[in-house]
Amino acid sequence: MYKTILAIETSCDETAAAVLVDGKLRSNVVYSQIDLHTKYGGVVPSIARLAHQQKLPEVVEQALSEAGIAESDIQAVAVTIGPGLAIALEIGLEHAKALAEKLGIPLIPVNHMEGHLWSWTGDNLAEEAAGDQVQSANLPALGILVSGKHSEWVQVSRVGEYEKLGQTLDDACGEAFDKVATMLRLGYPGGPAVSRLAAAMRDSYAIFEYRDNASTYISSELNGTKYRLPIPLAHTSDLNVSFSGLKTAVKQLIAEMSGANQKLNIQETGAAAVLSAEQVSFVCLLFETAAVAMMERKIRAALKRSASRELWLGGGVVANEYFRQRMRLVAHDFELTLRFPASKSLTGDNAAMIGVVAALRPELATKDYQSHDRQPGLSL
Ligand code: KG4
Ligand code: ZN
């Protein structure tokens, strides 16, 4: 294991660097670019690249100084090599390669999703080294990765040995939250806004799940009218989900709620123009419930088929309190240890999780600085 690791992450709209010493976290700096992308309603790759270029040297500097180490103390540079935005990833890679070459130390290419998988170690990482935390985990575990780009469930047999059991067939979970937020004109990124509005309503509305010949639905009543959303793929025997189907159903629900004579194009005008604030929150509540119910069904099915002893959560959507609540219940029902990162700086993209993978998998290190294009870890 390398004593001092600098980790760099630039796969999307966070410019991040972290330092691990003896497998423990010494600093974790995240510069979020969200403000730069908000007005475009999503991440603009060219803007992300430029911001990474401008900010990364400063972020790395800060990570080193907060850790109290000099550049010459670094023994390996870990960097995210994908998946992510190619032109954004390049900035982190170029910086990492140049630094590693200059210092004559190895580069450790890390898969972003493998980082999310191990991000639960981050909360205690200042006190307990990643390797020691992994020692005390009971494998196999089922890892649930839910971010803005991916949604998948992987069986973890040991460090570096993963098997994907199921995934989304189209949009990612966080992406669906963002798209629903766009329809409701709640801004970008929409996940936090949708979950905040849903949470404010959750205790006041009874939600039912029922089945007819065609599908299974989530249903609730608003001002005397019943509304519903389907749970896509509820009855397929595989372990996959589809957020695109759910998103289309939300669009239809908005049209239905706005009244039959409203012939508005919701994509263009935004549903906020046709729905009351109460209706907007109600759509958030039904959507969040259906989205989580869809994943929960397949996660329970995956657990029935596997011998998992732990349930791990990783990725931006882990910030969602309702999702956590349901996963607590799943872990309880299957008598599993539940692990997930609690702090926002670890659920979202960060470099600490990249450093963790580097600390756990020194065999990924290379001095062949050009060989970074092979994707280690999870086959994504
Ligand atoms: O892991 P992450 O920071 O970036 C990717 O690797 O994609 O995940 C970002 C995603 C966004 O789609 C965002 O809307 C979603 O996570 N997200 C949430 C919540 N907080 C962030 N989704 C639902 N509820 C939340 N509270
Ligand atoms: Zn991510």
JSON list of N, CA and C in Angstrom, two decimals, residues 172-235:
[
{"chain": "A", "resi": 172, "resn": "ALA", "atom": "N", "xyz": [-30.73, 7.07, -15.65]},
{"chain": "A", "resi": 172, "resn": "ALA", "atom": "CA", "xyz": [-30.32, 6.76, -14.28]},
{"chain": "A", "resi": 172, "resn": "ALA", "atom": "C", "xyz": [-31.33, 7.35, -13.30]},
{"chain": "A", "resi": 173, "resn": "CYS", "atom": "N", "xyz": [-31.28, 6.87, -12.08]},
{"chain": "A", "resi": 173, "resn": "CYS", "atom": "CA", "xyz": [-32.25, 7.33, -11.07]},
{"chain": "A", "resi": 173, "resn": "CYS", "atom": "C", "xyz": [-32.15, 8.84, -10.85]},
{"chain": "A", "resi": 174, "resn": "GLY", "atom": "N", "xyz": [-30.94, 9.34, -10.60]},
{"chain": "A", "resi": 174, "resn": "GLY", "atom": "CA", "xyz": [-30.75, 10.78, -10.36]},
{"chain": "A", "resi": 174, "resn": "GLY", "atom": "C", "xyz": [-31.18, 11.60, -11.58]},
{"chain": "A", "resi": 175, "resn": "GLU", "atom": "N", "xyz": [-30.89, 11.06, -12.75]},
{"chain": "A", "resi": 175, "resn": "GLU", "atom": "CA", "xyz": [-31.27, 11.72, -14.00]},
{"chain": "A", "resi": 175, "resn": "GLU", "atom": "C", "xyz": [-32.80, 11.85, -14.10]},
{"chain": "A", "resi": 176, "resn": "ALA", "atom": "N", "xyz": [-33.51, 10.81, -13.67]},
{"chain": "A", "resi": 176, "resn": "ALA", "atom": "CA", "xyz": [-34.98, 10.86, -13.69]},
{"chain": "A", "resi": 176, "resn": "ALA", "atom": "C", "xyz": [-35.49, 11.93, -12.73]},
{"chain": "A", "resi": 177, "resn": "PHE", "atom": "N", "xyz": [-34.89, 12.00, -11.53]},
{"chain": "A", "resi": 177, "resn": "PHE", "atom": "CA", "xyz": [-35.26, 13.06, -10.59]},
{"chain": "A", "resi": 177, "resn": "PHE", "atom": "C", "xyz": [-35.02, 14.43, -11.25]},
{"chain": "A", "resi": 178, "resn": "ASP", "atom": "N", "xyz": [-33.89, 14.56, -11.93]},
{"chain": "A", "resi": 178, "resn": "ASP", "atom": "CA", "xyz": [-33.57, 15.84, -12.57]},
{"chain": "A", "resi": 178, "resn": "ASP", "atom": "C", "xyz": [-34.56, 16.18, -13.69]},
{"chain": "A", "resi": 179, "resn": "LYS", "atom": "N", "xyz": [-34.96, 15.16, -14.46]},
{"chain": "A", "resi": 179, "resn": "LYS", "atom": "CA", "xyz": [-35.89, 15.42, -15.57]},
{"chain": "A", "resi": 179, "resn": "LYS", "atom": "C", "xyz": [-37.28, 15.77, -15.06]},
{"chain": "A", "resi": 180, "resn": "VAL", "atom": "N", "xyz": [-37.71, 15.10, -14.01]},
{"chain": "A", "resi": 180, "resn": "VAL", "atom": "CA", "xyz": [-39.02, 15.43, -13.42]},
{"chain": "A", "resi": 180, "resn": "VAL", "atom": "C", "xyz": [-38.96, 16.85, -12.86]},
{"chain": "A", "resi": 181, "resn": "ALA", "atom": "N", "xyz": [-37.85, 17.20, -12.24]},
{"chain": "A", "resi": 181, "resn": "ALA", "atom": "CA", "xyz": [-37.70, 18.56, -11.71]},
{"chain": "A", "resi": 181, "resn": "ALA", "atom": "C", "xyz": [-37.77, 19.60, -12.83]},
{"chain": "A", "resi": 182, "resn": "THR", "atom": "N", "xyz": [-37.19, 19.26, -13.99]},
{"chain": "A", "resi": 182, "resn": "THR", "atom": "CA", "xyz": [-37.24, 20.18, -15.12]},
{"chain": "A", "resi": 182, "resn": "THR", "atom": "C", "xyz": [-38.68, 20.36, -15.58]},
{"chain": "A", "resi": 183, "resn": "MET", "atom": "N", "xyz": [-39.44, 19.25, -15.65]},
{"chain": "A", "resi": 183, "resn": "MET", "atom": "CA", "xyz": [-40.85, 19.35, -16.04]},
{"chain": "A", "resi": 183, "resn": "MET", "atom": "C", "xyz": [-41.62, 20.24, -15.07]},
{"chain": "A", "resi": 184, "resn": "LEU", "atom": "N", "xyz": [-41.22, 20.19, -13.81]},
{"chain": "A", "resi": 184, "resn": "LEU", "atom": "CA", "xyz": [-41.94, 20.95, -12.78]},
{"chain": "A", "resi": 184, "resn": "LEU", "atom": "C", "xyz": [-41.29, 22.31, -12.52]},
{"chain": "A", "resi": 185, "resn": "ARG", "atom": "N", "xyz": [-40.30, 22.64, -13.35]},
{"chain": "A", "resi": 185, "resn": "ARG", "atom": "CA", "xyz": [-39.55, 23.90, -13.22]},
{"chain": "A", "resi": 185, "resn": "ARG", "atom": "C", "xyz": [-38.97, 24.10, -11.82]},
{"chain": "A", "resi": 186, "resn": "LEU", "atom": "N", "xyz": [-38.29, 23.08, -11.35]},
{"chain": "A", "resi": 186, "resn": "LEU", "atom": "CA", "xyz": [-37.72, 23.18, -10.01]},
{"chain": "A", "resi": 186, "resn": "LEU", "atom": "C", "xyz": [-36.21, 23.41, -10.04]},
{"chain": "A", "resi": 187, "resn": "GLY", "atom": "N", "xyz": [-35.66, 23.64, -11.24]},
{"chain": "A", "resi": 187, "resn": "GLY", "atom": "CA", "xyz": [-34.23, 23.96, -11.34]},
{"chain": "A", "resi": 187, "resn": "GLY", "atom": "C", "xyz": [-33.34, 22.74, -11.41]},
{"chain": "A", "resi": 188, "resn": "TYR", "atom": "N", "xyz": [-32.02, 22.97, -11.56]},
{"chain": "A", "resi": 188, "resn": "TYR", "atom": "CA", "xyz": [-31.04, 21.88, -11.67]},
{"chain": "A", "resi": 188, "resn": "TYR", "atom": "C", "xyz": [-29.99, 22.02, -10.59]},
{"chain": "A", "resi": 189, "resn": "PRO", "atom": "N", "xyz": [-29.51, 20.95, -9.98]},
{"chain": "A", "resi": 189, "resn": "PRO", "atom": "CA", "xyz": [-30.01, 19.58, -10.12]},
{"chain": "A", "resi": 189, "resn": "PRO", "atom": "C", "xyz": [-31.32, 19.42, -9.34]},
{"chain": "A", "resi": 190, "resn": "GLY", "atom": "N", "xyz": [-32.20, 18.64, -9.90]},
{"chain": "A", "resi": 190, "resn": "GLY", "atom": "CA", "xyz": [-33.56, 18.61, -9.36]},
{"chain": "A", "resi": 190, "resn": "GLY", "atom": "C", "xyz": [-33.81, 17.64, -8.23]},
{"chain": "A", "resi": 191, "resn": "GLY", "atom": "N", "xyz": [-32.91, 16.66, -8.08]},
{"chain": "A", "resi": 191, "resn": "GLY", "atom": "CA", "xyz": [-33.13, 15.64, -7.05]},
{"chain": "A", "resi": 191, "resn": "GLY", "atom": "C", "xyz": [-33.42, 16.22, -5.67]},
{"chain": "A", "resi": 192, "resn": "PRO", "atom": "N", "xyz": [-32.56, 17.11, -5.18]},
{"chain": "A", "resi": 192, "resn": "PRO", "atom": "CA", "xyz": [-32.79, 17.66, -3.85]},
{"chain": "A", "resi": 192, "resn": "PRO", "atom": "C", "xyz": [-34.13, 18.40, -3.74]},
{"chain": "A", "resi": 193, "resn": "ALA", "atom": "N", "xyz": [-34.52, 19.15, -4.80]},
{"chain": "A", "resi": 193, "resn": "ALA", "atom": "CA", "xyz": [-35.78, 19.91, -4.76]},
{"chain": "A", "resi": 193, "resn": "ALA", "atom": "C", "xyz": [-36.98, 18.96, -4.75]},
{"chain": "A", "resi": 194, "resn": "VAL", "atom": "N", "xyz": [-36.94, 17.95, -5.62]},
{"chain": "A", "resi": 194, "resn": "VAL", "atom": "CA", "xyz": [-38.06, 16.99, -5.67]},
{"chain": "A", "resi": 194, "resn": "VAL", "atom": "C", "xyz": [-38.21, 16.29, -4.32]},
{"chain": "A", "resi": 195, "resn": "SER", "atom": "N", "xyz": [-37.08, 15.87, -3.75]},
{"chain": "A", "resi": 195, "resn": "SER", "atom": "CA", "xyz": [-37.18, 15.12, -2.48]},
{"chain": "A", "resi": 195, "resn": "SER", "atom": "C", "xyz": [-37.62, 16.03, -1.34]},
{"chain": "A", "resi": 196, "resn": "ARG", "atom": "N", "xyz": [-37.24, 17.30, -1.38]},
{"chain": "A", "resi": 196, "resn": "ARG", "atom": "CA", "xyz": [-37.67, 18.23, -0.32]},
{"chain": "A", "resi": 196, "resn": "ARG", "atom": "C", "xyz": [-39.19, 18.43, -0.36]},
{"chain": "A", "resi": 197, "resn": "LEU", "atom": "N", "xyz": [-39.74, 18.63, -1.57]},
{"chain": "A", "resi": 197, "resn": "LEU", "atom": "CA", "xyz": [-41.19, 18.84, -1.69]},
{"chain": "A", "resi": 197, "resn": "LEU", "atom": "C", "xyz": [-41.95, 17.56, -1.33]},
{"chain": "A", "resi": 198, "resn": "ALA", "atom": "N", "xyz": [-41.43, 16.43, -1.76]},
{"chain": "A", "resi": 198, "resn": "ALA", "atom": "CA", "xyz": [-42.08, 15.15, -1.45]},
{"chain": "A", "resi": 198, "resn": "ALA", "atom": "C", "xyz": [-42.08, 14.92, 0.06]},
{"chain": "A", "resi": 199, "resn": "ALA", "atom": "N", "xyz": [-40.95, 15.21, 0.70]},
{"chain": "A", "resi": 199, "resn": "ALA", "atom": "CA", "xyz": [-40.83, 14.96, 2.14]},
{"chain": "A", "resi": 199, "resn": "ALA", "atom": "C", "xyz": [-41.83, 15.80, 2.94]},
{"chain": "A", "resi": 200, "resn": "ALA", "atom": "N", "xyz": [-42.05, 17.03, 2.49]},
{"chain": "A", "resi": 200, "resn": "ALA", "atom": "CA", "xyz": [-42.96, 17.93, 3.20]},
{"chain": "A", "resi": 200, "resn": "ALA", "atom": "C", "xyz": [-44.40, 17.41, 3.15]},
{"chain": "A", "resi": 201, "resn": "MET", "atom": "N", "xyz": [-44.73, 16.58, 2.17]},
{"chain": "A", "resi": 201, "resn": "MET", "atom": "CA", "xyz": [-46.09, 16.08, 1.98]},
{"chain": "A", "resi": 201, "resn": "MET", "atom": "C", "xyz": [-46.30, 14.67, 2.51]},
{"chain": "A", "resi": 202, "resn": "ARG", "atom": "N", "xyz": [-45.19, 13.94, 2.65]},
{"chain": "A", "resi": 202, "resn": "ARG", "atom": "CA", "xyz": [-45.27, 12.49, 2.83]},
{"chain": "A", "resi": 202, "resn": "ARG", "atom": "C", "xyz": [-46.17, 12.05, 3.99]},
{"chain": "A", "resi": 203, "resn": "ASP", "atom": "N", "xyz": [-46.11, 12.75, 5.12]},
{"chain": "A", "resi": 203, "resn": "ASP", "atom": "CA", "xyz": [-46.88, 12.31, 6.29]},
{"chain": "A", "resi": 203, "resn": "ASP", "atom": "C", "xyz": [-48.37, 12.60, 6.16]},
{"chain": "A", "resi": 204, "resn": "SER", "atom": "N", "xyz": [-48.76, 13.47, 5.25]},
{"chain": "A", "resi": 204, "resn": "SER", "atom": "CA", "xyz": [-50.17, 13.87, 5.16]},
{"chain": "A", "resi": 204, "resn": "SER", "atom": "C", "xyz": [-50.97, 13.10, 4.13]},
{"chain": "A", "resi": 205, "resn": "TYR", "atom": "N", "xyz": [-50.31, 12.27, 3.34]},
{"chain": "A", "resi": 205, "resn": "TYR", "atom": "CA", "xyz": [-51.03, 11.55, 2.27]},
{"chain": "A", "resi": 205, "resn": "TYR", "atom": "C", "xyz": [-50.84, 10.04, 2.39]},
{"chain": "A", "resi": 206, "resn": "ALA", "atom": "N", "xyz": [-51.96, 9.33, 2.34]},
{"chain": "A", "resi": 206, "resn": "ALA", "atom": "CA", "xyz": [-51.87, 7.86, 2.34]},
{"chain": "A", "resi": 206, "resn": "ALA", "atom": "C", "xyz": [-51.55, 7.40, 0.92]},
{"chain": "A", "resi": 207, "resn": "ILE", "atom": "N", "xyz": [-50.56, 6.55, 0.80]},
{"chain": "A", "resi": 207, "resn": "ILE", "atom": "CA", "xyz": [-50.19, 6.04, -0.53]},
{"chain": "A", "resi": 207, "resn": "ILE", "atom": "C", "xyz": [-50.42, 4.54, -0.57]},
{"chain": "A", "resi": 208, "resn": "PHE", "atom": "N", "xyz": [-51.09, 4.08, -1.62]},
{"chain": "A", "resi": 208, "resn": "PHE", "atom": "CA", "xyz": [-51.39, 2.66, -1.76]},
{"chain": "A", "resi": 208, "resn": "PHE", "atom": "C", "xyz": [-50.65, 2.07, -2.94]},
{"chain": "A", "resi": 209, "resn": "GLU", "atom": "N", "xyz": [-50.37, 0.78, -2.84]},
{"chain": "A", "resi": 209, "resn": "GLU", "atom": "CA", "xyz": [-49.82, 0.08, -3.99]},
{"chain": "A", "resi": 209, "resn": "GLU", "atom": "C", "xyz": [-50.89, -0.93, -4.39]},
{"chain": "A", "resi": 210, "resn": "TYR", "atom": "N", "xyz": [-51.24, -1.00, -5.66]},
{"chain": "A", "resi": 210, "resn": "TYR", "atom": "CA", "xyz": [-52.20, -2.01, -6.09]},
{"chain": "A", "resi": 210, "resn": "TYR", "atom": "C", "xyz": [-51.84, -2.53, -7.47]},
{"chain": "A", "resi": 211, "resn": "ARG", "atom": "N", "xyz": [-52.46, -3.63, -7.83]},
{"chain": "A", "resi": 211, "resn": "ARG", "atom": "CA", "xyz": [-52.13, -4.29, -9.08]},
{"chain": "A", "resi": 211, "resn": "ARG", "atom": "C", "xyz": [-53.39, -4.52, -9.90]},
{"chain": "A", "resi": 212, "resn": "ASP", "atom": "N", "xyz": [-53.34, -4.28, -11.21]},
{"chain": "A", "resi": 212, "resn": "ASP", "atom": "CA", "xyz": [-54.41, -4.75, -12.08]},
{"chain": "A", "resi": 212, "resn": "ASP", "atom": "C", "xyz": [-53.80, -5.72, -13.09]},
{"chain": "A", "resi": 213, "resn": "ASN", "atom": "N", "xyz": [-54.53, -6.04, -14.13]},
{"chain": "A", "resi": 213, "resn": "ASN", "atom": "CA", "xyz": [-54.01, -7.03, -15.08]},
{"chain": "A", "resi": 213, "resn": "ASN", "atom": "C", "xyz": [-52.72, -6.58, -15.74]},
{"chain": "A", "resi": 214, "resn": "ALA", "atom": "N", "xyz": [-52.61, -5.26, -15.95]},
{"chain": "A", "resi": 214, "resn": "ALA", "atom": "CA", "xyz": [-51.49, -4.75, -16.73]},
{"chain": "A", "resi": 214, "resn": "ALA", "atom": "C", "xyz": [-50.26, -4.46, -15.91]},
{"chain": "A", "resi": 215, "resn": "SER", "atom": "N", "xyz": [-50.44, -3.90, -14.74]},
{"chain": "A", "resi": 215, "resn": "SER", "atom": "CA", "xyz": [-49.26, -3.40, -14.03]},
{"chain": "A", "resi": 215, "resn": "SER", "atom": "C", "xyz": [-49.52, -3.24, -12.54]},
{"chain": "A", "resi": 216, "resn": "THR", "atom": "N", "xyz": [-48.50, -2.79, -11.84]},
{"chain": "A", "resi": 216, "resn": "THR", "atom": "CA", "xyz": [-48.63, -2.44, -10.43]},
{"chain": "A", "resi": 216, "resn": "THR", "atom": "C", "xyz": [-48.48, -0.93, -10.32]},
{"chain": "A", "resi": 217, "resn": "TYR", "atom": "N", "xyz": [-49.29, -0.31, -9.46]},
{"chain": "A", "resi": 217, "resn": "TYR", "atom": "CA", "xyz": [-49.32, 1.14, -9.38]},
{"chain": "A", "resi": 217, "resn": "TYR", "atom": "C", "xyz": [-49.11, 1.64, -7.96]},
{"chain": "A", "resi": 218, "resn": "ILE", "atom": "N", "xyz": [-48.66, 2.89, -7.90]},
{"chain": "A", "resi": 218, "resn": "ILE", "atom": "CA", "xyz": [-48.63, 3.67, -6.67]},
{"chain": "A", "resi": 218, "resn": "ILE", "atom": "C", "xyz": [-49.77, 4.67, -6.82]},
{"chain": "A", "resi": 219, "resn": "SER", "atom": "N", "xyz": [-50.62, 4.78, -5.79]},
{"chain": "A", "resi": 219, "resn": "SER", "atom": "CA", "xyz": [-51.76, 5.67, -5.95]},
{"chain": "A", "resi": 219, "resn": "SER", "atom": "C", "xyz": [-52.02, 6.47, -4.68]},
{"chain": "A", "resi": 220, "resn": "SER", "atom": "N", "xyz": [-52.50, 7.69, -4.87]},
{"chain": "A", "resi": 220, "resn": "SER", "atom": "CA", "xyz": [-52.90, 8.51, -3.73]},
{"chain": "A", "resi": 220, "resn": "SER", "atom": "C", "xyz": [-53.97, 9.50, -4.18]},
{"chain": "A", "resi": 221, "resn": "GLU", "atom": "N", "xyz": [-54.57, 10.18, -3.21]},
{"chain": "A", "resi": 221, "resn": "GLU", "atom": "CA", "xyz": [-55.69, 11.05, -3.51]},
{"chain": "A", "resi": 221, "resn": "GLU", "atom": "C", "xyz": [-55.36, 12.49, -3.17]},
{"chain": "A", "resi": 222, "resn": "LEU", "atom": "N", "xyz": [-55.68, 13.40, -4.09]},
{"chain": "A", "resi": 222, "resn": "LEU", "atom": "CA", "xyz": [-55.46, 14.82, -3.83]},
{"chain": "A", "resi": 222, "resn": "LEU", "atom": "C", "xyz": [-56.79, 15.55, -4.05]},
{"chain": "A", "resi": 223, "resn": "ASN", "atom": "N", "xyz": [-57.26, 16.23, -3.03]},
{"chain": "A", "resi": 223, "resn": "ASN", "atom": "CA", "xyz": [-58.53, 16.97, -3.10]},
{"chain": "A", "resi": 223, "resn": "ASN", "atom": "C", "xyz": [-59.66, 16.15, -3.74]},
{"chain": "A", "resi": 224, "resn": "GLY", "atom": "N", "xyz": [-59.81, 14.91, -3.29]},
{"chain": "A", "resi": 224, "resn": "GLY", "atom": "CA", "xyz": [-60.92, 14.09, -3.73]},
{"chain": "A", "resi": 224, "resn": "GLY", "atom": "C", "xyz": [-60.69, 13.33, -5.04]},
{"chain": "A", "resi": 225, "resn": "THR", "atom": "N", "xyz": [-59.58, 13.56, -5.71]},
{"chain": "A", "resi": 225, "resn": "THR", "atom": "CA", "xyz": [-59.32, 12.83, -6.96]},
{"chain": "A", "resi": 225, "resn": "THR", "atom": "C", "xyz": [-58.14, 11.88, -6.77]},
{"chain": "A", "resi": 226, "resn": "LYS", "atom": "N", "xyz": [-58.32, 10.66, -7.28]},
{"chain": "A", "resi": 226, "resn": "LYS", "atom": "CA", "xyz": [-57.25, 9.65, -7.17]},
{"chain": "A", "resi": 226, "resn": "LYS", "atom": "C", "xyz": [-56.31, 9.77, -8.37]},
{"chain": "A", "resi": 227, "resn": "TYR", "atom": "N", "xyz": [-55.02, 9.71, -8.12]},
{"chain": "A", "resi": 227, "resn": "TYR", "atom": "CA", "xyz": [-54.03, 9.70, -9.20]},
{"chain": "A", "resi": 227, "resn": "TYR", "atom": "C", "xyz": [-53.10, 8.52, -8.99]},
{"chain": "A", "resi": 228, "resn": "ARG", "atom": "N", "xyz": [-52.44, 8.09, -10.07]},
{"chain": "A", "resi": 228, "resn": "ARG", "atom": "CA", "xyz": [-51.55, 6.94, -9.94]},
{"chain": "A", "resi": 228, "resn": "ARG", "atom": "C", "xyz": [-50.35, 7.03, -10.87]},
{"chain": "A", "resi": 229, "resn": "LEU", "atom": "N", "xyz": [-49.33, 6.30, -10.52]},
{"chain": "A", "resi": 229, "resn": "LEU", "atom": "CA", "xyz": [-48.17, 6.11, -11.39]},
{"chain": "A", "resi": 229, "resn": "LEU", "atom": "C", "xyz": [-47.85, 4.63, -11.43]},
{"chain": "A", "resi": 230, "resn": "PRO", "atom": "N", "xyz": [-47.47, 4.11, -12.60]},
{"chain": "A", "resi": 230, "resn": "PRO", "atom": "CA", "xyz": [-47.11, 2.69, -12.66]},
{"chain": "A", "resi": 230, "resn": "PRO", "atom": "C", "xyz": [-45.71, 2.46, -12.09]},
{"chain": "A", "resi": 231, "resn": "ILE", "atom": "N", "xyz": [-45.46, 1.24, -11.65]},
{"chain": "A", "resi": 231, "resn": "ILE", "atom": "CA", "xyz": [-44.09, 0.84, -11.30]},
{"chain": "A", "resi": 231, "resn": "ILE", "atom": "C", "xyz": [-43.59, 0.01, -12.47]},
{"chain": "A", "resi": 232, "resn": "PRO", "atom": "N", "xyz": [-42.79, 0.62, -13.37]},
{"chain": "A", "resi": 232, "resn": "PRO", "atom": "CA", "xyz": [-42.35, -0.11, -14.57]},
{"chain": "A", "resi": 232, "resn": "PRO", "atom": "C", "xyz": [-41.60, -1.39, -14.22]},
{"chain": "A", "resi": 233, "resn": "LEU", "atom": "N", "xyz": [-41.74, -2.38, -15.07]},
{"chain": "A", "resi": 233, "resn": "LEU", "atom": "CA", "xyz": [-41.04, -3.67, -14.95]},
{"chain": "A", "resi": 233, "resn": "LEU", "atom": "C", "xyz": [-41.28, -4.39, -13.62]},
{"chain": "A", "resi": 234, "resn": "ALA", "atom": "N", "xyz": [-42.40, -4.05, -12.97]},
{"chain": "A", "resi": 234, "resn": "ALA", "atom": "CA", "xyz": [-42.66, -4.64, -11.65]},
{"chain": "A", "resi": 234, "resn": "ALA", "atom": "C", "xyz": [-42.72, -6.16, -11.72]},
{"chain": "A", "resi": 235, "resn": "HIS", "atom": "N", "xyz": [-43.18, -6.70, -12.86]},
{"chain": "A", "resi": 235, "resn": "HIS", "atom": "CA", "xyz": [-43.39, -8.15, -12.90]},
{"chain": "A", "resi": 235, "resn": "HIS", "atom": "C", "xyz": [-42.43, -8.91, -13.80]}
]
